[in-house]
Short mmCIF file of N, CA and C in Angstrom, two decimals:
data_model
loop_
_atom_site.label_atom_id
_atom_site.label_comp_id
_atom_site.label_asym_id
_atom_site.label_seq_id
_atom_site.Cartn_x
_atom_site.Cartn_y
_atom_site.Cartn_z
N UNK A 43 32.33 -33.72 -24.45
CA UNK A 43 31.12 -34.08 -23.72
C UNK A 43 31.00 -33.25 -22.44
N UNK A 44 32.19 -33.12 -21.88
CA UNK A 44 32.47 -32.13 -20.52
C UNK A 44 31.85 -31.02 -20.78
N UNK A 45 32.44 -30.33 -21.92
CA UNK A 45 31.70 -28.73 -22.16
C UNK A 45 30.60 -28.48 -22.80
N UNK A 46 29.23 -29.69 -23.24
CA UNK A 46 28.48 -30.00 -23.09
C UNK A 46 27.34 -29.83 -22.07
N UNK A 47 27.79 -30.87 -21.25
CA UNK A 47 27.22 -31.14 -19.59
C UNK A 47 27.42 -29.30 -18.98
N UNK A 48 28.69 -28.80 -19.27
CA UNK A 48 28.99 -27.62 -18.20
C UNK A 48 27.97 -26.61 -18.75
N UNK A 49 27.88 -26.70 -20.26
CA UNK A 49 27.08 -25.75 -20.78
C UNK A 49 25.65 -25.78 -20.56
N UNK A 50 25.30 -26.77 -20.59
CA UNK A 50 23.51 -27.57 -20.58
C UNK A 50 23.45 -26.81 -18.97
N UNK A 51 24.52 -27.12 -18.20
CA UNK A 51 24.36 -27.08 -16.22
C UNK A 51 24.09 -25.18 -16.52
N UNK A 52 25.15 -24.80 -17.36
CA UNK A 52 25.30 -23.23 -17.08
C UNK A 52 23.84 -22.56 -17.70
N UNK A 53 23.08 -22.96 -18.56
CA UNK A 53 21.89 -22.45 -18.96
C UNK A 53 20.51 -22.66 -18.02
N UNK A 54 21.09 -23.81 -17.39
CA UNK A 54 19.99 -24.62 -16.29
C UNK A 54 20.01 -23.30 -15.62
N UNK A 55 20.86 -23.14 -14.64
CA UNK A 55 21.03 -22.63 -13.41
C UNK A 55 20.74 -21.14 -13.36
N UNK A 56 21.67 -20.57 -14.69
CA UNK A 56 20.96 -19.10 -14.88
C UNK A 56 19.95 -18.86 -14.75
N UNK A 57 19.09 -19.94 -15.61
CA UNK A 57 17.46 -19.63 -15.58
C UNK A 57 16.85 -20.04 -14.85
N UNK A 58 17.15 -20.89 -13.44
CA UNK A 58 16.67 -20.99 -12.15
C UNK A 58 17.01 -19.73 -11.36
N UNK A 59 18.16 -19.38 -11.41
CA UNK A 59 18.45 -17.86 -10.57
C UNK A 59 18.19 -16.60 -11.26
N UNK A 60 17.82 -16.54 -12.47
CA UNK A 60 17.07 -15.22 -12.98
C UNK A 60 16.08 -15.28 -12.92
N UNK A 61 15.21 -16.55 -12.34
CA UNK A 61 13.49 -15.79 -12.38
C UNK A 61 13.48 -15.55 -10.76
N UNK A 62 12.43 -14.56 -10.78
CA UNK A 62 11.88 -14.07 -9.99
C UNK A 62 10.34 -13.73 -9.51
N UNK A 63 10.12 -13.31 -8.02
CA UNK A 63 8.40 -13.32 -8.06
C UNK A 63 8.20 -12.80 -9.00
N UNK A 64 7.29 -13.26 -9.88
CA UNK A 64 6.10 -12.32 -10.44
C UNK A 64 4.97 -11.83 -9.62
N UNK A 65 4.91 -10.29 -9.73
CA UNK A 65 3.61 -9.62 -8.68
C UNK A 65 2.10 -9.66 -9.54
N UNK A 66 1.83 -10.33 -9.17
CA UNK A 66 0.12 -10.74 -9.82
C UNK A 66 -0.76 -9.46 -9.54
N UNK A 67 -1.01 -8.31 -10.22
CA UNK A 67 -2.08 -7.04 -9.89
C UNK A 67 -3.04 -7.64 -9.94
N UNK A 68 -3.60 -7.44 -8.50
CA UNK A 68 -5.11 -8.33 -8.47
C UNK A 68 -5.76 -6.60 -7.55
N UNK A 69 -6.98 -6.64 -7.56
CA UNK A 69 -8.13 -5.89 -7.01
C UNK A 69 -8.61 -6.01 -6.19
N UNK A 70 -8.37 -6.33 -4.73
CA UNK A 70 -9.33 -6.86 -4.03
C UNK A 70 -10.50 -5.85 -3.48
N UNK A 71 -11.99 -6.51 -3.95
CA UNK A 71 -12.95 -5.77 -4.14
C UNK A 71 -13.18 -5.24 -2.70
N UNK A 72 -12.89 -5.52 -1.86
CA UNK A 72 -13.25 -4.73 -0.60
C UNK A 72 -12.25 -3.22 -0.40
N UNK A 73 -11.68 -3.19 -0.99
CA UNK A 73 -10.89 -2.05 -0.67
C UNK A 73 -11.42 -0.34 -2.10
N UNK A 74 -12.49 -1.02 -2.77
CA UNK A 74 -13.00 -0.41 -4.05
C UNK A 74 -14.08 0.31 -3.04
N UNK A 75 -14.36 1.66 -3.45
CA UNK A 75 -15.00 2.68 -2.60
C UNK A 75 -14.20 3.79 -2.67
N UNK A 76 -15.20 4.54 -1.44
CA UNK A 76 -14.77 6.08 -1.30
C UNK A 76 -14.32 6.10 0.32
N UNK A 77 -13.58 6.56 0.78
CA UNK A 77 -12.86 5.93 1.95
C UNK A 77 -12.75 7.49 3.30
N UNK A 78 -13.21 7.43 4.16
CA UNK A 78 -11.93 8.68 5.33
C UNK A 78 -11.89 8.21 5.98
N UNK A 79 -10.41 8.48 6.46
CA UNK A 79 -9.07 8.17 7.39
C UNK A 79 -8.89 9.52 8.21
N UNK A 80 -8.18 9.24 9.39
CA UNK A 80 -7.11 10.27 10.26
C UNK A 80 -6.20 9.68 10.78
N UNK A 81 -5.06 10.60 10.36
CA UNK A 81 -3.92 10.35 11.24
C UNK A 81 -3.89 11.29 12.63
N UNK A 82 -3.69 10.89 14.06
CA UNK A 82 -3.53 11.69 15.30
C UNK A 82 -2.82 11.55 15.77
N UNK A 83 -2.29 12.80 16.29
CA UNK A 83 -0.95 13.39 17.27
C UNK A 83 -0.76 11.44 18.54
N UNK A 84 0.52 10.94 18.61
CA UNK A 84 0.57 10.20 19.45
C UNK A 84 0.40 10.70 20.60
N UNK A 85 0.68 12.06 20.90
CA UNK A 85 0.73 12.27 22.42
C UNK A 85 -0.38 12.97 22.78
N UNK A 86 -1.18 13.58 22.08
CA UNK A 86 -2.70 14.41 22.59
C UNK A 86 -3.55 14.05 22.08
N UNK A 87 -3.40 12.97 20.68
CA UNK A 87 -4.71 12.33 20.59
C UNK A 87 -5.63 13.11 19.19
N UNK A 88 -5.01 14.23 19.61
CA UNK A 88 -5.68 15.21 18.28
C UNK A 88 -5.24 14.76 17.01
N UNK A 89 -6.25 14.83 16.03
CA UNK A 89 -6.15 14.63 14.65
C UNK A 89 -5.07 15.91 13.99
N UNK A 90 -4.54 15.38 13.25
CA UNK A 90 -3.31 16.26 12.12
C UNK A 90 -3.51 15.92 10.94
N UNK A 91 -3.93 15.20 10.81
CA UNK A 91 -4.37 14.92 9.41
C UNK A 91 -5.45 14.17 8.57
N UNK A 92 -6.39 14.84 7.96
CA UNK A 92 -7.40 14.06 7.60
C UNK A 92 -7.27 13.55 5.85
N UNK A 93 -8.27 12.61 5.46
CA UNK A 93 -8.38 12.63 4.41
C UNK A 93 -9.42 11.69 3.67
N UNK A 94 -9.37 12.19 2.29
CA UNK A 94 -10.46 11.00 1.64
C UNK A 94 -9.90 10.42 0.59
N UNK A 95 -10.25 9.37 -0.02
CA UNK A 95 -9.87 8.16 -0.97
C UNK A 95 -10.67 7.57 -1.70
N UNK A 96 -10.18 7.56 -2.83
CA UNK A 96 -11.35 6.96 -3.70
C UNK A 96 -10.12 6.11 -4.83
N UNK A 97 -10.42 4.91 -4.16
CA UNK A 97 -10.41 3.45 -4.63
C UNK A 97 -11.31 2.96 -5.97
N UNK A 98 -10.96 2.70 -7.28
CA UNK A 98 -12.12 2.90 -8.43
C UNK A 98 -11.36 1.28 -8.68
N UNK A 99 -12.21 0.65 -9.52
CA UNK A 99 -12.05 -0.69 -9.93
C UNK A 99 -11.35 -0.80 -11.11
N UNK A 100 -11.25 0.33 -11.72
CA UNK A 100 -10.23 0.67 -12.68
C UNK A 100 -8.75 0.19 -12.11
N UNK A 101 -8.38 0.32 -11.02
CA UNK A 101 -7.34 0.32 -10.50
C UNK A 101 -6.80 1.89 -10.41
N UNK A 102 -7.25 2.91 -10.27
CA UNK A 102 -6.80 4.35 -10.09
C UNK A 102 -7.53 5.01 -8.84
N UNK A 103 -6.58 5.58 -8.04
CA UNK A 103 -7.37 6.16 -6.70
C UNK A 103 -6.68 7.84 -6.59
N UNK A 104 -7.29 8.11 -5.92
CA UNK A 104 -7.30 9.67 -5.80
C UNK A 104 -7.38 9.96 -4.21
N UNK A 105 -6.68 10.91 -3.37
CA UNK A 105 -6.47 11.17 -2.31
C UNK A 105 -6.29 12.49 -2.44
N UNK A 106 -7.41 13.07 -1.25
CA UNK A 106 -7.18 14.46 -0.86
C UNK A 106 -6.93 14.82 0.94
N UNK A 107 -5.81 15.09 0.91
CA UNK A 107 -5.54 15.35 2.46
C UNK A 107 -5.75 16.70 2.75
N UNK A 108 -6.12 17.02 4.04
CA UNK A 108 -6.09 18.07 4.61
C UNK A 108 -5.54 18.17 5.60
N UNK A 109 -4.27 18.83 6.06
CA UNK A 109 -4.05 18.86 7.54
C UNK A 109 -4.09 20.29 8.51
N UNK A 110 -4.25 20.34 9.44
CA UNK A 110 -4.34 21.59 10.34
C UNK A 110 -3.43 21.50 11.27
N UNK A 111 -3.13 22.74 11.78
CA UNK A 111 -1.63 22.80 12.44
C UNK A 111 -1.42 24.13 13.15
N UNK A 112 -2.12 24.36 14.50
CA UNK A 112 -2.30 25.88 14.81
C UNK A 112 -2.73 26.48 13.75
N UNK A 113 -3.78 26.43 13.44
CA UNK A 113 -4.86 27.17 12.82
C UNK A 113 -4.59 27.45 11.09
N UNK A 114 -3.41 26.79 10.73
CA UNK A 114 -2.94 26.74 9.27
C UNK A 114 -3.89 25.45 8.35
N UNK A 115 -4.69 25.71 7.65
CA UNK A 115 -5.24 24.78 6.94
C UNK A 115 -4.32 24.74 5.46
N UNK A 116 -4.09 23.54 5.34
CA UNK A 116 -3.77 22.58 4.15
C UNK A 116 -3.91 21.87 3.14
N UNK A 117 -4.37 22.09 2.50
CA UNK A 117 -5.33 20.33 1.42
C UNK A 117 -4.00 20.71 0.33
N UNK A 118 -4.17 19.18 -0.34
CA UNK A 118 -3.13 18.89 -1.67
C UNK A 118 -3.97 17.12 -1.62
N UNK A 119 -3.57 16.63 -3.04
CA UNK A 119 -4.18 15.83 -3.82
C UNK A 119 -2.89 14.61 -3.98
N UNK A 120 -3.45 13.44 -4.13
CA UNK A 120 -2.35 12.13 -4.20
C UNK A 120 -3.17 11.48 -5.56
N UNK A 121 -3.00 11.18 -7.02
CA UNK A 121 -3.60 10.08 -7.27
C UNK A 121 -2.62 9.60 -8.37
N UNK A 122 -2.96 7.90 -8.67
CA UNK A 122 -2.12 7.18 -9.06
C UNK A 122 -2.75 5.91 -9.32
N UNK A 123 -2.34 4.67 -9.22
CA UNK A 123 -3.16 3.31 -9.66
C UNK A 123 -2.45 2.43 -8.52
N UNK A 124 -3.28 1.60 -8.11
CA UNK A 124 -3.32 0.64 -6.86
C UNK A 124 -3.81 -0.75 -7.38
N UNK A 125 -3.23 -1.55 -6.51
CA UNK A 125 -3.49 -2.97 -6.92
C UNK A 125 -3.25 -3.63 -5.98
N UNK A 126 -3.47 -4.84 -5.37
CA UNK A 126 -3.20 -5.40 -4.11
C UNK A 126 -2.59 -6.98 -4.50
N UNK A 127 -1.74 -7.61 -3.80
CA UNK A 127 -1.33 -9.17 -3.63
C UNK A 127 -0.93 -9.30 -2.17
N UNK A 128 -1.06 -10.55 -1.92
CA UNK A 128 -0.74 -11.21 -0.59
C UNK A 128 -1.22 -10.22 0.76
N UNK A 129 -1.99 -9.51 0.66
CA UNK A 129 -2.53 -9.10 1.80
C UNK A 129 -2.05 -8.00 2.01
N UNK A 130 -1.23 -7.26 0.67
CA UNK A 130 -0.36 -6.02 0.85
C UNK A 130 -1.55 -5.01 -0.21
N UNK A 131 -1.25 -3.90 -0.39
CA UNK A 131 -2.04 -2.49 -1.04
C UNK A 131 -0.58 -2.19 -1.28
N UNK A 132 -0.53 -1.75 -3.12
CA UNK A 132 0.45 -1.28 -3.59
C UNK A 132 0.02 0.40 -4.07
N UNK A 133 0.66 1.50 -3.86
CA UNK A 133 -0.12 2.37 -4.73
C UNK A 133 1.11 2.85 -5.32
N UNK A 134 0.85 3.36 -6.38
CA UNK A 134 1.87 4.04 -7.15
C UNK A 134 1.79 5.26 -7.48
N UNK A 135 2.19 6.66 -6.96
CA UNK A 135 1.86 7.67 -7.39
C UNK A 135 2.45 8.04 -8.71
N UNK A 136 1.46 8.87 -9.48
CA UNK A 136 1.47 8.90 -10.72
C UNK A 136 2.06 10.11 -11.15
N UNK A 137 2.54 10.90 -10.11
CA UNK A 137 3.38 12.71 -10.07
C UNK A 137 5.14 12.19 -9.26
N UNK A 138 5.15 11.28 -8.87
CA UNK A 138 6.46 11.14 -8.16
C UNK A 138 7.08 9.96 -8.55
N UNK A 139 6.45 8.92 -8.68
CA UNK A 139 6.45 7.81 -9.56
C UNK A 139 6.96 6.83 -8.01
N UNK A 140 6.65 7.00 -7.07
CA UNK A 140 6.66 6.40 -5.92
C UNK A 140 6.16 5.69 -5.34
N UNK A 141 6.19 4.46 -4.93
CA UNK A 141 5.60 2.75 -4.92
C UNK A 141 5.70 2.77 -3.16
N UNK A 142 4.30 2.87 -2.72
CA UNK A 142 4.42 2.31 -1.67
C UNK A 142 3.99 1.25 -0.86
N UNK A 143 3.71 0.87 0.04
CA UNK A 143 3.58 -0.64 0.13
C UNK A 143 2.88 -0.90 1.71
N UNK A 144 1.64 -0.77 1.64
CA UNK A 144 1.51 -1.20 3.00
C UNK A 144 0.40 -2.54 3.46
N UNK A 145 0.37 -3.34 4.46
CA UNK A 145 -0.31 -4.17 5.06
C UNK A 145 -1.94 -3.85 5.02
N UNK A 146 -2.73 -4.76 4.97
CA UNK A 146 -4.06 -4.27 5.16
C UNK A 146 -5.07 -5.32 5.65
N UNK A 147 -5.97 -4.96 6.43
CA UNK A 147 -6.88 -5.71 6.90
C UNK A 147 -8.15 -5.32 6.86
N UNK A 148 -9.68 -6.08 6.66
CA UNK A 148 -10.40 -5.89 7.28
C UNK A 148 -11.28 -6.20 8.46
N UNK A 149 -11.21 -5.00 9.28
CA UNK A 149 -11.64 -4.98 10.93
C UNK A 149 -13.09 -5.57 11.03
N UNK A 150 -13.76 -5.00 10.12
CA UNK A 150 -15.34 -5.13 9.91
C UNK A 150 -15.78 -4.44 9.35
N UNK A 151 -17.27 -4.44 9.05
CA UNK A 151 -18.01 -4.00 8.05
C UNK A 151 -17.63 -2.35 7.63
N UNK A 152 -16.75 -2.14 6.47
CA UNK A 152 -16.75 -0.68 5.97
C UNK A 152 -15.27 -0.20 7.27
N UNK A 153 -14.60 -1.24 7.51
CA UNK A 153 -13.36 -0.29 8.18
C UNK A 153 -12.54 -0.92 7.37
N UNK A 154 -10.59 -0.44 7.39
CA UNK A 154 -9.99 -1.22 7.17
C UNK A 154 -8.54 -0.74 7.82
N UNK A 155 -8.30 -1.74 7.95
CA UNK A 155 -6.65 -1.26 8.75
C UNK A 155 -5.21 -1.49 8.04
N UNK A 156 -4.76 -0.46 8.13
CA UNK A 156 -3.31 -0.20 7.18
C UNK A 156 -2.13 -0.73 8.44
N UNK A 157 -1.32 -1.51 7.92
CA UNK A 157 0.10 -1.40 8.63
C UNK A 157 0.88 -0.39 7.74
N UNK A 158 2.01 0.04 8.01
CA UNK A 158 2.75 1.07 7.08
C UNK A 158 4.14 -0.01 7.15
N UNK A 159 4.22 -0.78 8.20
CA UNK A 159 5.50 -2.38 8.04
C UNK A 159 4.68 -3.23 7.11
N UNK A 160 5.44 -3.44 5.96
CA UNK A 160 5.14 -4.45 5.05
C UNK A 160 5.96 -5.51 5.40
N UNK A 161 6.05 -5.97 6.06
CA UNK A 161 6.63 -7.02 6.73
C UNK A 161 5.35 -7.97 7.11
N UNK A 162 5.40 -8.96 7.58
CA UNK A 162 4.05 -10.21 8.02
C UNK A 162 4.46 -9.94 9.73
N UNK A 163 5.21 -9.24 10.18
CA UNK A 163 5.33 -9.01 11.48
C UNK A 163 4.29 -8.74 12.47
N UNK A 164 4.06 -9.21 13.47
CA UNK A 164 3.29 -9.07 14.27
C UNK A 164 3.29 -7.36 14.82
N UNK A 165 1.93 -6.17 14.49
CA UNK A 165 2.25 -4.76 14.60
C UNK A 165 2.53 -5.02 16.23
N UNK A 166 3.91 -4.10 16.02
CA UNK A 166 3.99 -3.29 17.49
C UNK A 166 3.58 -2.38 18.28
N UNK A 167 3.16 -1.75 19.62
CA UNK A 167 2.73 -0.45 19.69
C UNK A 167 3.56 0.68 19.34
N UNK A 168 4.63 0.96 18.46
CA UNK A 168 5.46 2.14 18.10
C UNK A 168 5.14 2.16 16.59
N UNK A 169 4.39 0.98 15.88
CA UNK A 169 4.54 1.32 14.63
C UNK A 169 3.27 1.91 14.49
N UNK A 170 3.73 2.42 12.91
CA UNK A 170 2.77 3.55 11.95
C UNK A 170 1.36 2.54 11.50
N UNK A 171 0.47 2.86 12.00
CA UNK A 171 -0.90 2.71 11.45
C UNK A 171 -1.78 3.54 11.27
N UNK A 172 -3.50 3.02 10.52
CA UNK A 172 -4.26 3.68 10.41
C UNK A 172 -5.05 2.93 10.29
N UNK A 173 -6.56 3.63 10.16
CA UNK A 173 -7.65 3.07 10.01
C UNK A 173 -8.53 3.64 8.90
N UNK A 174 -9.00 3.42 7.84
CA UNK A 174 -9.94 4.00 6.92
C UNK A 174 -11.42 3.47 7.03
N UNK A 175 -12.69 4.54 7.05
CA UNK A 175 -13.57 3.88 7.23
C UNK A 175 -14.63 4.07 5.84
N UNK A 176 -15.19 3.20 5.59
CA UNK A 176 -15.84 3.40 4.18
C UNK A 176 -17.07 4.61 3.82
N UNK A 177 -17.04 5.53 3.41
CA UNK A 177 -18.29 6.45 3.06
C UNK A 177 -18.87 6.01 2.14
N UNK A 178 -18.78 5.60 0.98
CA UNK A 178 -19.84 4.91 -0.21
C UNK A 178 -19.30 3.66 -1.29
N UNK A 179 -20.14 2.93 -1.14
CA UNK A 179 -19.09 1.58 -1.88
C UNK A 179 -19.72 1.64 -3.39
#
């Protein structure tokens, strides 16, 4: 009866400690559009990097950056499939196979704000942000 009970306990418990979150791919429609962003120098303010985004309801987005750098121009291409839960933007690039993960808000009409801490932490002034603003929905 003992090795019973131990066995019934040992199947219980495994299968309480082997599940895990499930990540629900959800869409959230405000982030669907065509998007530009800049990243700028912390200390002069100047832009280093620009870019555009296109967010499709498919769940697949496409990114073209450009950056400048004493007079060196740059462009190269990001695209992959995105999906959002709990207030996070997942994207997955589809050439590196690289999952990244950042915070997101919207500021107001056609902006939106990225944390790059996926954490629920309150942003600091040292951390990595951005702002994307909407060109066509």
């Amino acid at each position: 009866m003992k090795k019973i009970f131990f066995l019934l306990m040992f199947f219980a418990l495994s299968k309480i400690f082997s599940q895990s979150d499930t990540l629900v791919r959800k869409k959230d429609k405000k982030l669907i559009g065509y998007w530009k962003g800049a990243e700028f120098d912390k200390r002069t303010l100047i832009p280093k990097l620009y870019w555009t985004s296109s967010r499709l309801e498919d769940g697949t987005y496409l990114i073209t950056f450009t950056s400048v750098k004493d007079c060196d121009v740059k462009y190269w291409n990001e695209k992959g499939s995105w999906w959002t839960n709990n207030d996070k933007i997942y994207k997955l690039n589809s050439r590196t196979h690289v999952l990244t993960v950042h915070n997101y808000k919207s500021t107001g009409v056609g902006e939106m704000f990225f944390s790059v801490k996926t954490s629920d932490v309150k942003v600091e002034k040292d951390d990595e942000f951005y702002f994307e603003n909407l060109i066509i929905d």
